[in-house]
């Protein structure tokens, strides 16, 4: 904490703003619990503030005038006093005190309200935030409350620091294994059957273990290569040789269509031996059918013609083509 304030100056504190900033109260808190938290806060200020300057804590009293009148201007200690507002809020009371002071440079204003801090700076008063001021009040030497509560532990040197520490820690075990296996130390010479000194090759087990681990890490770091499988294209069917045989279903459909067309033309064609056509065409715009060509009995045909001849003609709404 780099900021510091002078205890010989007078300090005015925004009490409600300080209570909320320190987390001592919360919204929708019961009045009894709020008053208990406020009393504990004032008791802490009495314990921490020993002057020589005067400390004034301004609290809101306009919402509960009975409590404000009972505790208005209460002197807590020699250098500490609480002041409840009556007709105005505590913010307005602090701004009034800032404007009325004759020595604004010796009045430190502690608040987080923008209106209060703006007016205090305009008048030339030192301004402090609630949390910084309260930590300074607890630790005037400059050590913050969080740093004093959580000191950084001293780092102890590790017995196995890096590979060098690991080799030093395993050195007794390696020497014991060398003695059991009768392996000469590095740089020593052995004796062969002929009596001449020969230098035996010895592998450091620690180095071999580290090399194996490094090789395993390199292999696992490489991306896995999956075998590729060639996909064969589907076989192409051979082309037929010679003329393609006609589709029997298509041929049958064409034959049926030709037979229907021939039957329709034979049924609608007029007979040359017909003396006169039957009045009234089957379909407008087509030739009149011959009643004699319909295969009906002769007496039925004569009766129909007699009825048609005796019936008076009716006007047609449209005149078909060919009549």
PDB file of C-alpha atoms in Angstrom:
ATOM      1  CA  UNK A   1       0.000   0.000   0.000  1.00  0.00           C
ATOM      2  CA  UNK A   2       1.690   3.192  -1.192  1.00  0.00           C
ATOM      3  CA  UNK A   3      -0.841   5.798   0.024  1.00  0.00           C
ATOM      4  CA  UNK A   4      -0.617   7.338   3.487  1.00  0.00           C
ATOM      5  CA  UNK A   5      -2.541  10.011   5.330  1.00  0.00           C
ATOM      6  CA  UNK A   6      -1.727  12.244   8.268  1.00  0.00           C
ATOM      7  CA  UNK A   7      -3.294  11.297  11.608  1.00  0.00           C
ATOM      8  CA  UNK A   8      -2.789  14.833  12.856  1.00  0.00           C
ATOM      9  CA  UNK A   9      -5.382  16.090  10.332  1.00  0.00           C
ATOM     10  CA  UNK A  10      -9.125  15.877  10.837  1.00  0.00           C
ATOM     11  CA  UNK A  11     -10.854  13.003   8.986  1.00  0.00           C
ATOM     12  CA  UNK A  12     -14.509  12.797   7.999  1.00  0.00           C
ATOM     13  CA  UNK A  13     -15.774   9.320   6.998  1.00  0.00           C
ATOM     14  CA  UNK A  14     -18.848   8.403   4.942  1.00  0.00           C
ATOM     15  CA  UNK A  15     -20.082   5.746   7.375  1.00  0.00           C
ATOM     16  CA  UNK A  16     -22.721   4.024   5.251  1.00  0.00           C
ATOM     17  CA  UNK A  17     -20.437   3.972   2.215  1.00  0.00           C
ATOM     18  CA  UNK A  18     -17.674   2.452   4.341  1.00  0.00           C
ATOM     19  CA  UNK A  19     -19.980  -0.259   5.725  1.00  0.00           C
ATOM     20  CA  UNK A  20     -21.000  -1.361   2.229  1.00  0.00           C
ATOM     21  CA  UNK A  21     -17.454  -1.127   0.834  1.00  0.00           C
ATOM     22  CA  UNK A  22     -16.066  -3.384   3.571  1.00  0.00           C
ATOM     23  CA  UNK A  23     -18.932  -5.879   3.134  1.00  0.00           C
ATOM     24  CA  UNK A  24     -20.187  -5.459   6.689  1.00  0.00           C
ATOM     25  CA  UNK A  25     -23.792  -4.860   5.577  1.00  0.00           C
ATOM     26  CA  UNK A  26     -25.861  -5.940   2.609  1.00  0.00           C
ATOM     27  CA  UNK A  27     -29.092  -4.774   0.933  1.00  0.00           C
ATOM     28  CA  UNK A  28     -32.425  -5.757   2.515  1.00  0.00           C
ATOM     29  CA  UNK A  29     -30.727  -6.326   5.856  1.00  0.00           C
ATOM     30  CA  UNK A  30     -32.875  -6.311   8.981  1.00  0.00           C
ATOM     31  CA  UNK A  31     -32.621  -3.083  11.013  1.00  0.00           C
ATOM     32  CA  UNK A  32     -31.417  -4.925  14.127  1.00  0.00           C
ATOM     33  CA  UNK A  33     -28.596  -6.631  12.222  1.00  0.00           C
ATOM     34  CA  UNK A  34     -27.679  -3.363  10.481  1.00  0.00           C
ATOM     35  CA  UNK A  35     -27.419  -1.499  13.790  1.00  0.00           C
ATOM     36  CA  UNK A  36     -25.298  -4.312  15.286  1.00  0.00           C
ATOM     37  CA  UNK A  37     -22.885  -4.211  12.332  1.00  0.00           C
ATOM     38  CA  UNK A  38     -22.674  -0.418  12.586  1.00  0.00           C
ATOM     39  CA  UNK A  39     -21.908  -0.609  16.317  1.00  0.00           C
ATOM     40  CA  UNK A  40     -19.108  -3.135  15.742  1.00  0.00           C
ATOM     41  CA  UNK A  41     -17.663  -0.906  13.013  1.00  0.00           C
ATOM     42  CA  UNK A  42     -17.632   2.141  15.316  1.00  0.00           C
ATOM     43  CA  UNK A  43     -15.983   0.013  18.030  1.00  0.00           C
ATOM     44  CA  UNK A  44     -13.225  -0.985  15.576  1.00  0.00           C
ATOM     45  CA  UNK A  45     -12.639   2.674  14.697  1.00  0.00           C
ATOM     46  CA  UNK A  46     -12.398   3.525  18.401  1.00  0.00           C
ATOM     47  CA  UNK A  47      -9.741   0.832  18.844  1.00  0.00           C
ATOM     48  CA  UNK A  48      -7.718   1.828  15.753  1.00  0.00           C
ATOM     49  CA  UNK A  49      -7.942   5.647  15.868  1.00  0.00           C
ATOM     50  CA  UNK A  50      -5.909   7.377  18.574  1.00  0.00           C
ATOM     51  CA  UNK A  51      -5.570  10.852  17.086  1.00  0.00           C
ATOM     52  CA  UNK A  52      -4.244  13.387  17.488  1.00  0.00           C
ATOM     53  CA  UNK A  53      -6.613  14.515  14.739  1.00  0.00           C
ATOM     54  CA  UNK A  54     -10.399  14.396  15.112  1.00  0.00           C
ATOM     55  CA  UNK A  55     -12.332  11.582  13.351  1.00  0.00           C
ATOM     56  CA  UNK A  56     -15.991  12.253  12.468  1.00  0.00           C
ATOM     57  CA  UNK A  57     -18.174   9.397  11.134  1.00  0.00           C
ATOM     58  CA  UNK A  58     -21.285  10.669   9.301  1.00  0.00           C
ATOM     59  CA  UNK A  59     -24.266   8.288   9.208  1.00  0.00           C
ATOM     60  CA  UNK A  60     -27.715   8.467   7.614  1.00  0.00           C
ATOM     61  CA  UNK A  61     -30.404   9.394  10.147  1.00  0.00           C
ATOM     62  CA  UNK A  62     -33.137  11.008   8.050  1.00  0.00           C
ATOM     63  CA  UNK A  63     -34.770   7.609   7.449  1.00  0.00           C
ATOM     64  CA  UNK A  64     -35.103   6.938  11.204  1.00  0.00           C
ATOM     65  CA  UNK A  65     -35.266  10.286  13.046  1.00  0.00           C
ATOM     66  CA  UNK A  66     -35.841   8.661  16.465  1.00  0.00           C
ATOM     67  CA  UNK A  67     -32.510   6.832  16.391  1.00  0.00           C
ATOM     68  CA  UNK A  68     -30.798   9.860  14.877  1.00  0.00           C
ATOM     69  CA  UNK A  69     -32.017  12.139  17.667  1.00  0.00           C
ATOM     70  CA  UNK A  70     -30.973   9.632  20.331  1.00  0.00           C
ATOM     71  CA  UNK A  71     -27.427   9.246  18.958  1.00  0.00           C
ATOM     72  CA  UNK A  72     -26.915  12.616  17.274  1.00  0.00           C
ATOM     73  CA  UNK A  73     -23.477  14.026  17.999  1.00  0.00           C
ATOM     74  CA  UNK A  74     -22.405  11.049  20.120  1.00  0.00           C
ATOM     75  CA  UNK A  75     -18.814  11.282  21.339  1.00  0.00           C
ATOM     76  CA  UNK A  76     -17.326   7.796  21.256  1.00  0.00           C
ATOM     77  CA  UNK A  77     -13.826   8.655  22.469  1.00  0.00           C
ATOM     78  CA  UNK A  78     -11.543  11.630  22.848  1.00  0.00           C
ATOM     79  CA  UNK A  79     -10.808  11.809  19.132  1.00  0.00           C
ATOM     80  CA  UNK A  80     -13.842   9.978  17.661  1.00  0.00           C
ATOM     81  CA  UNK A  81     -17.405  11.214  17.169  1.00  0.00           C
ATOM     82  CA  UNK A  82     -20.441   9.956  15.241  1.00  0.00           C
ATOM     83  CA  UNK A  83     -22.872  12.369  13.570  1.00  0.00           C
ATOM     84  CA  UNK A  84     -26.351  11.373  12.304  1.00  0.00           C
ATOM     85  CA  UNK A  85     -28.051  13.484   9.666  1.00  0.00           C
ATOM     86  CA  UNK A  86     -31.623  14.665  10.338  1.00  0.00           C
ATOM     87  CA  UNK A  87     -33.187  16.747   7.581  1.00  0.00           C
ATOM     88  CA  UNK A  88     -30.669  15.669   4.948  1.00  0.00           C
ATOM     89  CA  UNK A  89     -28.654  12.632   3.937  1.00  0.00           C
ATOM     90  CA  UNK A  90     -25.178  11.854   5.222  1.00  0.00           C
ATOM     91  CA  UNK A  91     -23.742  12.741   1.788  1.00  0.00           C
ATOM     92  CA  UNK A  92     -25.237  16.224   1.970  1.00  0.00           C
ATOM     93  CA  UNK A  93     -23.915  16.596   5.524  1.00  0.00           C
ATOM     94  CA  UNK A  94     -20.360  15.729   4.420  1.00  0.00           C
ATOM     95  CA  UNK A  95     -20.538  18.169   1.485  1.00  0.00           C
ATOM     96  CA  UNK A  96     -21.754  20.868   3.900  1.00  0.00           C
ATOM     97  CA  UNK A  97     -18.809  20.209   6.241  1.00  0.00           C
ATOM     98  CA  UNK A  98     -16.383  20.352   3.301  1.00  0.00           C
ATOM     99  CA  UNK A  99     -17.742  23.717   2.201  1.00  0.00           C
ATOM    100  CA  UNK A 100     -17.743  25.153   5.744  1.00  0.00           C
ATOM    101  CA  UNK A 101     -14.205  24.159   6.767  1.00  0.00           C
ATOM    102  CA  UNK A 102     -11.645  26.953   6.990  1.00  0.00           C
ATOM    103  CA  UNK A 103      -8.673  24.633   6.352  1.00  0.00           C
ATOM    104  CA  UNK A 104      -9.678  22.226   3.547  1.00  0.00           C
ATOM    105  CA  UNK A 105      -6.058  21.083   3.175  1.00  0.00           C
ATOM    106  CA  UNK A 106      -6.205  19.639   6.719  1.00  0.00           C
ATOM    107  CA  UNK A 107      -9.538  17.802   6.277  1.00  0.00           C
ATOM    108  CA  UNK A 108      -9.260  14.292   4.769  1.00  0.00           C
ATOM    109  CA  UNK A 109     -12.514  13.044   3.206  1.00  0.00           C
ATOM    110  CA  UNK A 110     -13.022   9.243   3.150  1.00  0.00           C
ATOM    111  CA  UNK A 111     -15.783   8.179   0.747  1.00  0.00           C
ATOM    112  CA  UNK A 112     -16.481   6.398  -2.516  1.00  0.00           C
ATOM    113  CA  UNK A 113     -19.346   8.665  -3.551  1.00  0.00           C
ATOM    114  CA  UNK A 114     -18.622  10.631  -6.736  1.00  0.00           C
ATOM    115  CA  UNK A 115     -20.428  13.788  -5.625  1.00  0.00           C
ATOM    116  CA  UNK A 116     -18.570  13.902  -2.307  1.00  0.00           C
ATOM    117  CA  UNK A 117     -15.106  13.227  -3.758  1.00  0.00           C
ATOM    118  CA  UNK A 118     -15.656  15.718  -6.598  1.00  0.00           C
ATOM    119  CA  UNK A 119     -16.613  18.503  -4.175  1.00  0.00           C
ATOM    120  CA  UNK A 120     -13.739  17.606  -1.814  1.00  0.00           C
ATOM    121  CA  UNK A 121     -11.153  17.788  -4.612  1.00  0.00           C
ATOM    122  CA  UNK A 122     -12.640  21.062  -5.797  1.00  0.00           C
ATOM    123  CA  UNK A 123     -12.132  22.527  -2.313  1.00  0.00           C
ATOM    124  CA  UNK A 124      -8.605  21.077  -2.030  1.00  0.00           C
ATOM    125  CA  UNK A 125      -9.285  18.365   0.556  1.00  0.00           C
ATOM    126  CA  UNK A 126      -7.254  15.129   0.554  1.00  0.00           C
ATOM    127  CA  UNK A 127      -9.493  12.262  -0.622  1.00  0.00           C
ATOM    128  CA  UNK A 128      -9.185   8.586   0.357  1.00  0.00           C
ATOM    129  CA  UNK A 129     -11.133   5.527  -0.747  1.00  0.00           C
ATOM    130  CA  UNK A 130     -12.839   3.488   1.958  1.00  0.00           C
ATOM    131  CA  UNK A 131     -10.853   0.253   1.571  1.00  0.00           C
ATOM    132  CA  UNK A 132      -7.424   1.928   1.227  1.00  0.00           C
ATOM    133  CA  UNK A 133      -8.053   4.204   4.204  1.00  0.00           C
ATOM    134  CA  UNK A 134      -9.248   1.357   6.444  1.00  0.00           C
ATOM    135  CA  UNK A 135      -6.213  -0.800   5.576  1.00  0.00           C
ATOM    136  CA  UNK A 136      -3.935   2.173   6.254  1.00  0.00           C
ATOM    137  CA  UNK A 137      -5.704   2.595   9.582  1.00  0.00           C
ATOM    138  CA  UNK A 138      -5.010  -1.050  10.469  1.00  0.00           C
ATOM    139  CA  UNK A 139      -1.418  -1.082   9.159  1.00  0.00           C
ATOM    140  CA  UNK A 140       0.024   2.432   9.260  1.00  0.00           C
ATOM    141  CA  UNK A 141       3.529   1.096   8.535  1.00  0.00           C
ATOM    142  CA  UNK A 142       2.525   0.381   4.942  1.00  0.00           C
ATOM    143  CA  UNK A 143       1.983  -3.393   5.091  1.00  0.00           C
ATOM    144  CA  UNK A 144      -1.443  -4.263   3.713  1.00  0.00           C
ATOM    145  CA  UNK A 145      -3.889  -6.453   5.590  1.00  0.00           C
ATOM    146  CA  UNK A 146      -3.850  -9.179   2.904  1.00  0.00           C
ATOM    147  CA  UNK A 147      -0.049  -9.337   2.853  1.00  0.00           C
ATOM    148  CA  UNK A 148       0.153  -9.532   6.640  1.00  0.00           C
ATOM    149  CA  UNK A 149      -2.512 -12.245   6.810  1.00  0.00           C
ATOM    150  CA  UNK A 150      -0.972 -14.344   4.002  1.00  0.00           C
ATOM    151  CA  UNK A 151       2.840 -14.101   4.201  1.00  0.00           C
ATOM    152  CA  UNK A 152       4.746 -15.659   1.327  1.00  0.00           C
ATOM    153  CA  UNK A 153       6.550 -18.785   2.609  1.00  0.00           C
ATOM    154  CA  UNK A 154      10.285 -18.965   2.078  1.00  0.00           C
ATOM    155  CA  UNK A 155      11.153 -21.300  -0.767  1.00  0.00           C
ATOM    156  CA  UNK A 156      13.300 -24.216   0.377  1.00  0.00           C
ATOM    157  CA  UNK A 157      15.933 -25.639  -1.988  1.00  0.00           C
ATOM    158  CA  UNK A 158      14.875 -28.952  -3.442  1.00  0.00           C
ATOM    159  CA  UNK A 159      16.992 -32.024  -2.752  1.00  0.00           C
ATOM    160  CA  UNK A 160      16.489 -33.170  -6.345  1.00  0.00           C
ATOM    161  CA  UNK A 161      16.886 -30.126  -8.556  1.00  0.00           C
ATOM    162  CA  UNK A 162      17.098 -31.122 -12.216  1.00  0.00           C
ATOM    163  CA  UNK A 163      19.057 -34.064 -13.545  1.00  0.00           C
ATOM    164  CA  UNK A 164      22.139 -33.178 -11.528  1.00  0.00           C
ATOM    165  CA  UNK A 165      20.247 -33.497  -8.262  1.00  0.00           C
ATOM    166  CA  UNK A 166      18.700 -36.769  -9.464  1.00  0.00           C
ATOM    167  CA  UNK A 167      22.129 -38.185 -10.330  1.00  0.00           C
ATOM    168  CA  UNK A 168      23.529 -37.181  -6.941  1.00  0.00           C
ATOM    169  CA  UNK A 169      20.569 -38.777  -5.172  1.00  0.00           C
ATOM    170  CA  UNK A 170      20.935 -42.071  -7.102  1.00  0.00           C
ATOM    171  CA  UNK A 171      24.741 -42.223  -6.906  1.00  0.00           C
ATOM    172  CA  UNK A 172      24.875 -44.508  -3.802  1.00  0.00           C
ATOM    173  CA  UNK A 173      22.477 -47.005  -5.389  1.00  0.00           C
ATOM    174  CA  UNK A 174      24.469 -47.023  -8.625  1.00  0.00           C
ATOM    175  CA  UNK A 175      27.743 -47.694  -6.792  1.00  0.00           C
ATOM    176  CA  UNK A 176      26.106 -50.552  -4.869  1.00  0.00           C
ATOM    177  CA  UNK A 177      24.880 -52.129  -8.111  1.00  0.00           C
ATOM    178  CA  UNK A 178      28.371 -51.820  -9.593  1.00  0.00           C
ATOM    179  CA  UNK A 179      29.855 -53.699  -6.652  1.00  0.00           C
ATOM    180  CA  UNK A 180      27.236 -56.476  -6.826  1.00  0.00           C
ATOM    181  CA  UNK A 181      27.687 -56.939 -10.577  1.00  0.00           C
ATOM    182  CA  UNK A 182      31.471 -56.522 -10.311  1.00  0.00           C
ATOM    183  CA  UNK A 183      31.424 -53.794 -12.921  1.00  0.00           C
ATOM    184  CA  UNK A 184      34.478 -51.519 -12.788  1.00  0.00           C
ATOM    185  CA  UNK A 185      33.901 -47.855 -12.339  1.00  0.00           C
ATOM    186  CA  UNK A 186      34.215 -45.425 -15.207  1.00  0.00           C
ATOM    187  CA  UNK A 187      37.894 -45.050 -16.155  1.00  0.00           C
ATOM    188  CA  UNK A 188      39.114 -48.214 -14.377  1.00  0.00           C
ATOM    189  CA  UNK A 189      40.951 -51.050 -16.191  1.00  0.00           C
ATOM    190  CA  UNK A 190      40.403 -54.815 -15.990  1.00  0.00           C
ATOM    191  CA  UNK A 191      42.714 -57.785 -16.624  1.00  0.00           C
ATOM    192  CA  UNK A 192      42.219 -60.376 -19.371  1.00  0.00           C
ATOM    193  CA  UNK A 193      43.477 -63.980 -19.444  1.00  0.00           C
ATOM    194  CA  UNK A 194      46.830 -62.999 -20.891  1.00  0.00           C
ATOM    195  CA  UNK A 195      47.468 -60.677 -18.014  1.00  0.00           C
ATOM    196  CA  UNK A 196      47.240 -57.482 -20.054  1.00  0.00           C
ATOM    197  CA  UNK A 197      45.099 -54.673 -18.866  1.00  0.00           C
ATOM    198  CA  UNK A 198      42.001 -54.129 -21.013  1.00  0.00           C
ATOM    199  CA  UNK A 199      39.532 -51.312 -20.792  1.00  0.00           C
ATOM    200  CA  UNK A 200      35.962 -52.568 -20.412  1.00  0.00           C
ATOM    201  CA  UNK A 201      33.090 -50.571 -21.819  1.00  0.00           C
ATOM    202  CA  UNK A 202      30.531 -49.625 -19.183  1.00  0.00           C
ATOM    203  CA  UNK A 203      27.162 -48.015 -19.738  1.00  0.00           C
ATOM    204  CA  UNK A 204      25.772 -45.613 -17.182  1.00  0.00           C
ATOM    205  CA  UNK A 205      22.311 -46.986 -16.216  1.00  0.00           C
ATOM    206  CA  UNK A 206      20.998 -43.511 -15.378  1.00  0.00           C
ATOM    207  CA  UNK A 207      22.058 -42.169 -18.770  1.00  0.00           C
ATOM    208  CA  UNK A 208      20.525 -45.190 -20.494  1.00  0.00           C
ATOM    209  CA  UNK A 209      17.264 -44.647 -18.631  1.00  0.00           C
ATOM    210  CA  UNK A 210      17.167 -40.953 -19.560  1.00  0.00           C
ATOM    211  CA  UNK A 211      17.985 -41.735 -23.214  1.00  0.00           C
ATOM    212  CA  UNK A 212      15.197 -44.308 -23.341  1.00  0.00           C
ATOM    213  CA  UNK A 213      12.695 -41.853 -21.868  1.00  0.00           C
ATOM    214  CA  UNK A 214      13.753 -39.171 -24.354  1.00  0.00           C
ATOM    215  CA  UNK A 215      13.370 -41.610 -27.260  1.00  0.00           C
ATOM    216  CA  UNK A 216       9.928 -42.629 -26.032  1.00  0.00           C
ATOM    217  CA  UNK A 217       8.861 -38.981 -25.817  1.00  0.00           C
ATOM    218  CA  UNK A 218      10.070 -38.328 -29.363  1.00  0.00           C
ATOM    219  CA  UNK A 219       8.160 -41.325 -30.683  1.00  0.00           C
ATOM    220  CA  UNK A 220       4.944 -40.325 -28.967  1.00  0.00           C
ATOM    221  CA  UNK A 221       5.305 -36.741 -30.218  1.00  0.00           C
ATOM    222  CA  UNK A 222       5.410 -37.847 -33.855  1.00  0.00           C
ATOM    223  CA  UNK A 223       2.027 -37.949 -35.585  1.00  0.00           C
ATOM    224  CA  UNK A 224       0.733 -41.428 -36.240  1.00  0.00           C
ATOM    225  CA  UNK A 225       0.803 -42.447 -39.907  1.00  0.00           C
ATOM    226  CA  UNK A 226      -2.154 -44.611 -40.817  1.00  0.00           C
ATOM    227  CA  UNK A 227      -1.819 -47.047 -43.742  1.00  0.00           C
ATOM    228  CA  UNK A 228      -3.663 -45.899 -46.824  1.00  0.00           C
ATOM    229  CA  UNK A 229      -5.996 -48.313 -48.556  1.00  0.00           C
ATOM    230  CA  UNK A 230      -6.526 -48.037 -52.270  1.00  0.00           C
ATOM    231  CA  UNK A 231     -10.159 -47.970 -53.293  1.00  0.00           C
ATOM    232  CA  UNK A 232     -10.768 -49.853 -56.540  1.00  0.00           C
ATOM    233  CA  UNK A 233     -13.348 -48.326 -58.925  1.00  0.00           C
ATOM    234  CA  UNK A 234     -16.439 -50.435 -59.695  1.00  0.00           C
ATOM    235  CA  UNK A 235     -16.158 -52.637 -62.817  1.00  0.00           C
ATOM    236  CA  UNK A 236     -17.634 -51.252 -66.013  1.00  0.00           C
ATOM    237  CA  UNK A 237     -20.131 -53.641 -67.654  1.00  0.00           C
ATOM    238  CA  UNK A 238     -19.136 -54.680 -71.222  1.00  0.00           C
ATOM    239  CA  UNK A 239     -20.956 -53.093 -74.122  1.00  0.00           C
ATOM    240  CA  UNK A 240     -23.290 -55.438 -76.066  1.00  0.00           C
ATOM    241  CA  UNK A 241     -22.208 -56.469 -79.575  1.00  0.00           C
ATOM    242  CA  UNK A 242     -24.618 -56.399 -82.515  1.00  0.00           C
ATOM    243  CA  UNK A 243     -28.120 -54.887 -82.791  1.00  0.00           C
ATOM    244  CA  UNK A 244     -30.089 -54.405 -79.608  1.00  0.00           C
ATOM    245  CA  UNK A 245     -33.266 -56.518 -79.384  1.00  0.00           C
ATOM    246  CA  UNK A 246     -36.463 -54.457 -79.074  1.00  0.00           C
ATOM    247  CA  UNK A 247     -38.235 -54.290 -75.753  1.00  0.00           C
ATOM    248  CA  UNK A 248     -41.240 -56.677 -75.867  1.00  0.00           C
ATOM    249  CA  UNK A 249     -43.308 -54.479 -73.544  1.00  0.00           C
ATOM    250  CA  UNK A 250     -42.690 -51.438 -75.725  1.00  0.00           C
ATOM    251  CA  UNK A 251     -43.647 -53.380 -78.843  1.00  0.00           C
ATOM    252  CA  UNK A 252     -46.867 -54.617 -77.217  1.00  0.00           C
ATOM    253  CA  UNK A 253     -47.828 -51.053 -76.182  1.00  0.00           C
ATOM    254  CA  UNK A 254     -47.240 -49.729 -79.688  1.00  0.00           C
ATOM    255  CA  UNK A 255     -49.343 -52.560 -81.209  1.00  0.00           C
ATOM    256  CA  UNK A 256     -52.238 -51.882 -78.838  1.00  0.00           C
ATOM    257  CA  UNK A 257     -52.090 -48.159 -79.615  1.00  0.00           C
ATOM    258  CA  UNK A 258     -52.210 -48.857 -83.379  1.00  0.00           C
ATOM    259  CA  UNK A 259     -55.172 -51.233 -82.943  1.00  0.00           C
ATOM    260  CA  UNK A 260     -57.101 -48.628 -80.944  1.00  0.00           C
ATOM    261  CA  UNK A 261     -56.452 -45.964 -83.580  1.00  0.00           C
ATOM    262  CA  UNK A 262     -57.638 -48.275 -86.384  1.00  0.00           C
ATOM    263  CA  UNK A 263     -60.805 -49.211 -84.484  1.00  0.00           C
ATOM    264  CA  UNK A 264     -61.592 -45.536 -83.847  1.00  0.00           C
ATOM    265  CA  UNK A 265     -61.192 -44.618 -87.504  1.00  0.00           C
ATOM    266  CA  UNK A 266     -63.383 -47.566 -88.604  1.00  0.00           C
ATOM    267  CA  UNK A 267     -66.137 -46.663 -86.157  1.00  0.00           C
ATOM    268  CA  UNK A 268     -66.279 -42.978 -87.100  1.00  0.00           C
ATOM    269  CA  UNK A 269     -65.922 -43.339 -90.907  1.00  0.00           C
ATOM    270  CA  UNK A 270     -69.211 -42.721 -92.828  1.00  0.00           C
ATOM    271  CA  UNK A 271     -70.573 -45.535 -95.005  1.00  0.00           C
ATOM    272  CA  UNK A 272     -71.008 -44.706 -98.730  1.00  0.00           C
ATOM    273  CA  UNK A 273     -74.353 -46.540 -99.018  1.00  0.00           C
ATOM    274  CA  UNK A 274     -76.018 -44.442 -96.317  1.00  0.00           C
ATOM    275  CA  UNK A 275     -78.870 -42.405 -97.885  1.00  0.00           C
ATOM    276  CA  UNK A 276     -78.744 -39.694 -95.225  1.00  0.00           C
ATOM    277  CA  UNK A 277     -76.867 -39.227 -91.973  1.00  0.00           C
ATOM    278  CA  UNK A 278     -78.309 -39.453 -88.486  1.00  0.00           C
ATOM    279  CA  UNK A 279     -78.975 -35.977 -87.199  1.00  0.00           C
ATOM    280  CA  UNK A 280     -76.867 -35.066 -84.191  1.00  0.00           C
ATOM    281  CA  UNK A 281     -73.135 -35.781 -84.137  1.00  0.00           C
ATOM    282  CA  UNK A 282     -71.544 -37.869 -81.462  1.00  0.00           C
ATOM    283  CA  UNK A 283     -68.770 -35.280 -80.896  1.00  0.00           C
ATOM    284  CA  UNK A 284     -69.082 -31.681 -82.078  1.00  0.00           C
ATOM    285  CA  UNK A 285     -66.740 -30.954 -84.926  1.00  0.00           C
ATOM    286  CA  UNK A 286     -66.506 -34.567 -86.199  1.00  0.00           C
ATOM    287  CA  UNK A 287     -68.281 -36.461 -88.977  1.00  0.00           C
ATOM    288  CA  UNK A 288     -71.809 -37.689 -88.341  1.00  0.00           C
ATOM    289  CA  UNK A 289     -71.930 -41.396 -87.490  1.00  0.00           C
ATOM    290  CA  UNK A 290     -73.953 -43.664 -89.756  1.00  0.00           C
ATOM    291  CA  UNK A 291     -76.631 -45.410 -87.732  1.00  0.00           C
ATOM    292  CA  UNK A 292     -76.634 -48.265 -90.141  1.00  0.00           C
ATOM    293  CA  UNK A 293     -72.972 -48.919 -89.448  1.00  0.00           C
ATOM    294  CA  UNK A 294     -73.525 -49.443 -85.746  1.00  0.00           C
ATOM    295  CA  UNK A 295     -74.667 -53.065 -86.081  1.00  0.00           C
ATOM    296  CA  UNK A 296     -78.174 -52.406 -84.759  1.00  0.00           C
ATOM    297  CA  UNK A 297     -81.360 -54.294 -85.839  1.00  0.00           C
ATOM    298  CA  UNK A 298     -83.068 -52.899 -88.904  1.00  0.00           C
ATOM    299  CA  UNK A 299     -86.459 -52.377 -87.212  1.00  0.00           C
ATOM    300  CA  UNK A 300     -84.757 -50.423 -84.379  1.00  0.00           C
ATOM    301  CA  UNK A 301     -82.984 -48.258 -86.927  1.00  0.00           C
ATOM    302  CA  UNK A 302     -86.225 -47.496 -88.812  1.00  0.00           C
ATOM    303  CA  UNK A 303     -88.017 -46.629 -85.581  1.00  0.00           C
ATOM    304  CA  UNK A 304     -85.231 -44.241 -84.577  1.00  0.00           C
ATOM    305  CA  UNK A 305     -85.309 -42.513 -87.957  1.00  0.00           C
ATOM    306  CA  UNK A 306     -89.072 -42.116 -87.764  1.00  0.00           C
ATOM    307  CA  UNK A 307     -88.802 -40.479 -84.357  1.00  0.00           C
ATOM    308  CA  UNK A 308     -86.102 -38.153 -85.607  1.00  0.00           C
ATOM    309  CA  UNK A 309     -88.105 -37.205 -88.720  1.00  0.00           C
ATOM    310  CA  UNK A 310     -91.263 -36.426 -86.746  1.00  0.00           C
ATOM    311  CA  UNK A 311     -89.421 -34.396 -84.040  1.00  0.00           C
ATOM    312  CA  UNK A 312     -89.401 -30.659 -84.789  1.00  0.00           C
ATOM    313  CA  UNK A 313     -85.904 -29.252 -85.094  1.00  0.00           C
ATOM    314  CA  UNK A 314     -84.458 -27.454 -82.059  1.00  0.00           C
ATOM    315  CA  UNK A 315     -82.211 -24.446 -82.352  1.00  0.00           C
ATOM    316  CA  UNK A 316     -78.591 -25.326 -81.642  1.00  0.00           C
ATOM    317  CA  UNK A 317     -76.549 -23.271 -79.209  1.00  0.00           C
ATOM    318  CA  UNK A 318     -73.512 -23.858 -81.342  1.00  0.00           C
ATOM    319  CA  UNK A 319     -73.013 -25.174 -84.837  1.00  0.00           C
ATOM    320  CA  UNK A 320     -70.470 -27.968 -85.020  1.00  0.00           C
ATOM    321  CA  UNK A 321     -68.050 -27.956 -87.865  1.00  0.00           C
ATOM    322  CA  UNK A 322     -69.214 -30.243 -90.726  1.00  0.00           C
ATOM    323  CA  UNK A 323     -72.979 -30.125 -90.126  1.00  0.00           C
TER     324      UNK A 323
END
